[in-house]
XYZ file of C-alpha atoms in Angstrom:
479
model
C -124.601 43.595 93.007
C -123.844 41.205 90.005
C -125.143 37.730 90.249
C -124.139 34.551 88.780
C -125.225 30.960 88.463
C -122.893 27.894 89.047
C -123.818 24.499 87.932
C -122.476 21.352 89.970
C -121.880 18.182 87.959
C -121.038 15.403 90.854
C -120.401 11.689 90.151
C -122.524 9.124 91.758
C -121.342 7.637 94.670
C -121.574 8.779 98.466
C -118.038 10.189 98.689
C -118.374 12.210 95.927
C -121.765 13.709 96.462
C -121.078 14.707 100.070
C -118.036 16.266 99.342
C -119.369 18.223 96.373
C -122.511 19.546 98.430
C -120.415 20.462 101.315
C -118.157 22.707 98.901
C -121.520 24.178 97.216
C -122.616 25.143 100.910
C -119.131 26.619 101.755
C -119.402 28.552 98.631
C -122.727 29.681 99.413
C -121.950 31.095 103.009
C -119.031 32.890 101.644
C -120.464 34.414 98.555
C -123.701 35.936 98.571
C -123.616 36.370 94.639
C -123.832 33.056 93.643
C -126.875 30.460 93.212
C -126.136 26.697 92.656
C -127.722 24.224 90.369
C -126.742 20.628 91.141
C -127.480 17.961 88.605
C -128.108 14.804 90.334
C -127.104 11.456 88.272
C -128.891 8.788 90.041
C -127.017 5.535 89.738
C -127.587 1.931 91.468
C -124.093 1.557 92.130
C -123.988 5.104 93.912
C -126.914 5.620 96.404
C -127.792 9.324 96.563
C -127.802 10.829 100.044
C -131.297 12.084 99.845
C -130.920 13.200 103.466
C -128.345 15.697 103.080
C -129.928 16.594 99.524
C -133.165 17.827 101.494
C -131.113 19.481 104.051
C -129.131 21.653 102.269
C -132.025 22.448 99.796
C -134.240 23.529 102.789
C -131.449 25.602 104.546
C -130.518 27.755 101.608
C -132.975 28.932 98.652
C -129.911 29.819 96.484
C -129.422 25.797 96.050
C -131.665 23.874 93.824
C -131.663 20.356 92.806
C -132.290 18.644 89.171
C -132.277 15.272 89.186
C -131.224 13.729 85.718
C -133.471 11.108 84.080
C -132.017 7.291 84.338
C -130.196 5.642 81.760
C -129.207 2.162 81.055
C -125.773 1.899 82.614
C -123.016 -0.078 80.889
C -122.850 -4.117 81.202
C -122.657 -4.641 84.903
C -119.532 -7.164 83.927
C -117.528 -3.928 83.281
C -118.046 -2.830 86.761
C -116.481 -5.745 88.242
C -113.622 -5.523 85.322
C -112.943 -1.675 85.993
C -115.412 0.495 88.310
C -113.430 3.665 86.628
C -113.999 2.569 83.028
C -117.675 1.695 84.169
C -118.322 4.871 85.927
C -116.416 6.812 83.197
C -118.465 5.437 80.461
C -121.863 5.932 82.263
C -121.300 9.243 83.048
C -120.159 9.829 79.325
C -123.969 8.812 78.274
C -125.224 11.552 80.604
C -123.675 14.365 78.546
C -126.714 15.262 76.280
C -129.062 15.277 79.495
C -126.676 17.603 81.341
C -126.638 20.090 78.332
C -130.625 19.707 77.814
C -130.789 20.097 81.575
C -128.856 23.401 81.291
C -130.546 24.743 78.551
C -134.096 24.249 79.726
C -133.384 25.172 83.403
C -130.558 27.186 83.829
C -129.912 29.515 80.540
C -133.217 30.202 80.008
C -133.321 31.775 83.947
C -132.355 35.267 84.560
C -128.665 34.982 86.135
C -125.898 34.464 83.922
C -124.091 31.007 83.918
C -120.881 31.651 85.376
C -119.742 27.999 84.635
C -119.852 24.395 85.214
C -118.100 22.590 88.400
C -117.711 19.070 87.365
C -116.328 16.075 89.713
C -113.160 14.607 88.775
C -115.033 11.554 86.593
C -117.058 13.996 84.835
C -114.046 15.447 82.777
C -116.288 14.828 79.724
C -118.855 17.657 80.986
C -115.786 19.917 80.242
C -116.982 19.549 76.531
C -120.476 20.531 77.360
C -119.150 23.610 79.182
C -116.922 24.590 75.633
C -120.061 24.042 73.724
C -122.118 26.287 75.659
C -119.222 29.414 75.941
C -118.865 28.694 79.511
C -116.000 28.358 81.818
C -115.309 25.067 83.638
C -113.927 23.766 86.800
C -112.662 20.550 88.290
C -113.596 19.362 91.594
C -111.159 17.038 92.663
C -112.511 14.876 95.663
C -109.297 13.072 96.254
C -106.017 14.622 97.203
C -103.439 16.542 95.417
C -100.903 13.734 95.219
C -103.381 11.828 93.258
C -104.225 14.694 91.002
C -100.404 14.980 90.189
C -100.443 11.389 89.244
C -103.418 11.657 87.276
C -101.374 14.349 85.287
C -98.425 12.255 84.814
C -100.795 9.300 83.548
C -101.226 10.476 79.996
C -97.374 11.326 79.705
C -96.250 8.082 80.765
C -98.991 6.176 78.499
C -97.788 8.317 75.493
C -94.141 7.185 76.281
C -94.770 3.339 77.530
C -97.822 2.576 75.808
C -99.222 0.164 78.812
C -100.379 0.347 82.020
C -98.300 -0.464 85.285
C -97.347 -3.831 86.287
C -96.955 -5.280 89.416
C -93.179 -6.262 88.715
C -92.445 -2.815 87.778
C -89.502 -0.939 89.633
C -90.706 1.857 91.680
C -92.004 4.798 89.881
C -90.707 8.629 90.607
C -94.047 10.659 90.247
C -93.481 14.273 90.612
C -96.653 14.799 93.331
C -94.888 12.088 95.601
C -91.802 12.727 97.897
C -90.381 9.086 97.708
C -90.558 6.702 94.784
C -93.789 4.866 94.628
C -93.840 0.885 94.629
C -96.260 -1.116 92.592
C -98.039 -2.447 95.392
C -98.599 1.231 96.185
C -100.278 2.263 92.955
C -103.840 3.054 92.766
C -105.974 -0.021 91.410
C -106.874 1.842 88.305
C -102.982 2.171 87.401
C -102.781 -1.560 87.081
C -106.013 -2.208 85.455
C -105.809 -3.783 82.210
C -109.816 -3.638 81.467
C -109.819 -0.048 80.302
C -109.282 1.484 83.918
C -105.939 2.772 83.400
C -106.472 4.464 80.134
C -109.726 5.844 81.321
C -108.067 7.410 84.052
C -105.157 8.649 81.766
C -107.926 10.134 79.457
C -109.339 12.273 82.833
C -105.762 13.320 83.414
C -105.360 14.873 79.806
C -108.909 16.451 79.596
C -108.000 18.243 83.059
C -105.644 20.476 81.415
C -108.802 22.085 79.248
C -110.486 23.269 82.475
C -110.354 26.860 83.698
C -109.375 25.770 87.338
C -108.837 22.666 89.528
C -110.297 22.584 93.053
C -108.806 20.039 95.387
C -110.129 19.079 98.678
C -107.041 19.455 100.329
C -104.855 22.276 102.207
C -101.299 23.259 101.393
C -99.989 22.507 105.050
C -100.812 19.017 104.384
C -99.577 18.512 100.655
C -97.251 21.043 100.362
C -95.081 18.975 98.283
C -97.487 17.757 95.846
C -99.007 21.474 95.359
C -95.810 22.852 94.860
C -94.991 20.151 92.115
C -97.679 21.602 90.093
C -95.623 24.837 89.360
C -93.383 22.821 87.010
C -96.214 22.039 84.284
C -98.407 23.979 82.338
C -101.920 23.413 83.854
C -104.927 25.582 85.087
C -105.007 27.651 88.425
C -105.144 25.013 91.502
C -107.212 26.094 94.129
C -106.767 24.278 97.481
C -110.010 24.678 99.648
C -109.878 21.968 101.921
C -110.406 20.394 104.220
C -114.018 19.998 102.854
C -115.994 17.387 105.259
C -119.208 16.754 106.895
C -118.808 17.653 110.383
C -122.627 17.031 111.171
C -122.647 13.514 109.605
C -125.802 11.655 108.412
C -128.920 11.810 110.389
C -129.458 8.616 111.357
C -133.540 6.924 110.942
C -134.983 3.800 111.618
C -132.963 1.017 113.072
C -129.751 3.184 112.688
C -131.219 5.945 114.914
C -131.408 3.180 117.851
C -128.085 1.530 116.881
C -126.514 5.289 116.791
C -127.642 5.804 120.131
C -126.259 2.436 121.609
C -122.663 3.177 120.063
C -122.647 6.907 121.528
C -124.099 5.616 124.917
C -121.252 2.687 124.667
C -118.480 5.449 123.826
C -119.714 7.647 126.478
C -118.850 5.019 129.353
C -115.181 4.320 127.974
C -112.085 6.352 129.242
C -110.382 9.096 127.181
C -108.477 7.890 123.901
C -109.144 4.398 125.082
C -110.831 3.031 122.038
C -109.415 2.127 118.560
C -112.035 2.404 115.957
C -112.380 0.124 113.000
C -114.304 1.018 109.774
C -113.732 0.729 105.988
C -116.278 2.752 104.169
C -119.563 2.203 102.604
C -118.139 -0.491 100.595
C -115.457 -1.882 102.617
C -116.121 -5.537 103.364
C -114.259 -8.929 104.443
C -114.648 -12.752 104.225
C -115.271 -14.947 107.247
C -111.251 -15.700 107.217
C -109.930 -12.208 107.597
C -112.627 -11.518 109.986
C -111.416 -14.066 112.319
C -107.929 -12.875 111.899
C -109.137 -9.547 112.742
C -111.123 -10.737 115.865
C -107.761 -12.308 117.318
C -105.658 -9.304 116.831
C -107.732 -7.107 118.395
C -108.322 -9.407 121.397
C -104.714 -9.949 121.687
C -103.776 -6.001 121.854
C -105.872 -5.910 124.757
C -107.348 -2.361 123.577
C -110.930 -1.553 123.857
C -112.258 -1.297 120.373
C -115.376 -0.222 118.304
C -115.561 -2.508 115.168
C -117.883 -1.942 112.201
C -118.123 -5.450 110.443
C -119.529 -5.671 107.159
C -119.737 -8.943 105.258
C -118.912 -9.531 101.345
C -121.737 -9.716 99.486
C -122.857 -13.067 98.481
C -125.230 -11.942 95.713
C -124.183 -9.871 92.493
C -125.977 -6.699 92.981
C -122.561 -4.586 92.436
C -120.908 -6.209 95.374
C -122.748 -3.797 98.182
C -121.624 -5.282 101.766
C -124.071 -6.132 104.089
C -124.113 -6.065 107.636
C -123.061 -9.142 109.562
C -125.515 -11.463 111.114
C -124.536 -14.624 113.577
C -121.466 -12.994 114.533
C -121.057 -16.116 116.725
C -120.839 -18.361 113.810
C -118.144 -15.909 111.951
C -115.911 -15.089 114.889
C -113.661 -17.210 116.918
C -115.570 -19.325 119.226
C -115.639 -17.309 122.745
C -114.493 -13.905 121.256
C -117.694 -12.167 121.942
C -117.959 -13.467 125.346
C -114.400 -12.572 126.517
C -114.250 -9.474 124.839
C -117.810 -8.083 126.328
C -116.342 -5.608 128.877
C -113.870 -3.815 126.398
C -115.282 -4.149 122.422
C -118.546 -3.374 120.773
C -119.299 -4.661 117.129
C -121.672 -3.040 114.954
C -122.739 -2.880 111.218
C -123.185 0.673 110.169
C -121.704 3.402 112.326
C -122.028 7.245 112.521
C -118.308 7.556 111.548
C -117.842 11.659 111.750
C -119.542 11.142 115.359
C -117.606 8.421 116.488
C -114.063 10.173 115.214
C -115.181 13.025 117.273
C -115.691 11.334 120.567
C -113.134 11.930 123.389
C -112.992 8.186 123.812
C -111.738 7.396 120.300
C -107.818 7.248 120.200
C -107.021 5.412 117.004
C -108.623 4.637 113.610
C -107.860 1.684 111.547
C -109.138 2.797 108.119
C -109.662 2.076 104.292
C -107.785 5.315 104.023
C -110.700 6.987 101.338
C -109.636 10.305 101.499
C -112.616 11.881 103.038
C -111.904 9.487 106.165
C -108.329 10.632 106.324
C -109.610 14.554 106.377
C -112.008 13.571 108.920
C -109.350 11.703 111.121
C -107.096 14.580 110.746
C -109.448 17.368 111.838
C -110.354 15.452 115.124
C -106.449 14.558 115.851
C -107.015 10.550 115.671
C -103.862 8.976 114.103
C -105.043 6.317 111.286
C -103.492 2.670 110.862
C -103.801 2.160 107.208
C -105.890 -0.881 105.571
C -106.718 0.325 102.007
C -108.990 -1.615 99.940
C -109.663 -0.310 96.391
C -109.317 2.796 94.359
C -106.653 5.163 95.126
C -106.383 3.911 98.813
C -103.201 2.323 98.893
C -101.678 5.525 97.550
C -103.083 7.396 99.970
C -102.112 5.002 102.541
C -98.114 5.267 100.842
C -98.504 9.061 100.856
C -99.942 9.177 104.893
C -96.972 6.790 106.346
C -93.679 7.375 103.780
C -94.107 10.711 102.595
C -95.866 12.577 105.593
C -95.578 10.636 108.624
C -99.099 10.802 109.994
C -99.980 7.228 110.018
C -99.166 3.860 111.108
C -98.539 1.064 108.556
C -100.850 -1.854 108.697
C -100.790 -2.600 105.126
C -100.367 -0.686 102.264
C -100.444 -2.926 99.299
C -103.780 -4.719 100.648
C -106.228 -5.069 97.719
C -109.728 -5.946 97.895
C -110.524 -9.368 96.227
C -106.802 -10.576 96.656
C -105.812 -13.730 98.204
C -103.801 -11.542 100.612
C -104.710 -12.514 104.766
C -103.688 -9.833 107.025
C -102.886 -11.841 109.864
C -103.532 -11.197 113.725
C -100.071 -10.717 114.495
C -99.938 -7.831 112.069
C -103.090 -6.467 113.429
C -102.089 -6.674 117.043
C -98.860 -4.991 116.641
C -100.412 -2.274 114.553
C -102.795 -1.512 116.947
C -100.453 -1.469 119.689
C -98.132 1.229 117.789
C -101.220 3.065 116.886
C -102.554 3.607 120.619
C -99.277 4.599 122.192
C -100.224 7.849 123.823
C -97.273 9.451 123.254
C -96.301 8.370 119.824
C -94.572 10.601 117.160
C -97.501 10.113 114.607
C -100.025 11.274 117.313
C -97.987 14.296 117.885
C -97.625 14.985 114.363
C -101.429 14.321 113.911
C -102.410 16.817 117.013
C -100.442 19.269 114.866
C -102.019 18.792 111.785
C -105.322 18.626 113.426
C -104.978 22.708 114.195
C -103.528 23.346 111.113
C -106.333 22.010 109.064
C -108.813 24.075 111.189
C -106.874 26.882 110.645
C -106.786 26.761 107.043
C -110.486 27.327 106.473
C -110.825 30.638 108.806
C -110.394 33.957 107.855
C -106.461 34.114 107.538
C -106.159 30.690 106.567
C -104.661 29.133 103.487
C -107.664 27.469 101.937
C -109.985 30.440 102.875
C -107.567 32.842 101.010
C -107.634 29.903 98.247
C -111.366 30.106 98.135
C -111.235 33.886 97.858
C -109.258 33.906 94.867
C -111.026 31.216 93.392
C -114.393 33.630 93.555
C -112.571 36.382 91.998
C -111.451 34.141 89.149
C -115.078 32.991 88.548
C -116.418 36.399 88.469
C -114.025 37.536 86.335
C -114.315 34.930 83.963
C -117.743 34.792 84.210
C -117.474 38.747 82.953
C -115.223 37.874 80.465
C -117.581 35.190 78.863
C -120.423 37.490 79.114
C -118.655 39.836 76.629
C -118.096 37.291 74.259
């Protein structure tokens, strides 16, 4: 039986790394002929999930990890001006290290190199694949609609020559059902500090890959996926949902908090709790926290609220768990809601969403969080913060009818304050037992689970990808 090696190059950042490793695990579970080497880029702004790395390494001898040497990042000021350009420039500086690692640790081994699987932010590594004479595949950790938007970016840039503006009219983008208003565009589309151009360059580069692997499933994004057949692009493989169903194993203080949260949820009635959580970088200042508290209290619903504060130092703006809640929240709030609410810092999101007590999820609309909520049949109220989350919220509410609109155009760092009345209204709508959104989410939950098992659309797509990798590997070996 012919065997082959794949090299995975994930971008730094928890969401990117977790999705990449889960995909690698699924690929190995499906195909005995593969071995995988993961090149890990360590970065201050993207902590590595060492627990997941160690767990996967211990569970399968066919996967190994090579930690690339740390390098000096671009100036920190660039991070605050454009995260996308900062990350792109940072990864670009790793090209020589990636090539050297592959030559020294992969090509010198007995197994043939079948190709590189590069993160959506690592498109510069497609050139490394070309230099080594092997195929390249882009693993797109966001959704198919955003992939379509990134294909659209270079075409528009060639025609208009400038980034989008907040005063622009709605944009007709092929991968979206409805025209997209400027307030719902990804943050990078409006960025004048290099973010817009960096992402357009990624979109241009994707067309040079041998295949595009997207963490979605065709039943969820049928319009976006079908829109790709109108252009000249590499083959598309929808292999999702790829999510971490086990979650991160807590340790230290988090282990005690984990037990406290799950015990509290065990005591709540089924589908009675609204869960508020905004990702590893999601945080708010005190004025917004006060409005959120008042909105939750007025809604009358039980709640589990992950509260993170905007960092006051400049260590790449990492949020911190809130201390002294009595001083931050409205007077008497904690006492009045003691019987129906729980506030935490870190929360085990995957396990919380899977709990029978959870009836709704107020989310930042990161793609991993959306897939997790759909898998568990929990409807979302949208509160996007950064990156492409505004566009995810727009798609979920307007195109797919799978979410309740709290906000679509909110952006982290803006002066916008979401008022208590808006939060109360959205939570009440979200928690309606027989709402149309809840019914649609339950139906999509079943489809998401069917997609990844034998006979499902993503199962079949993964099979086609495996066949293509082996065929391309044979073709490149003949050169």
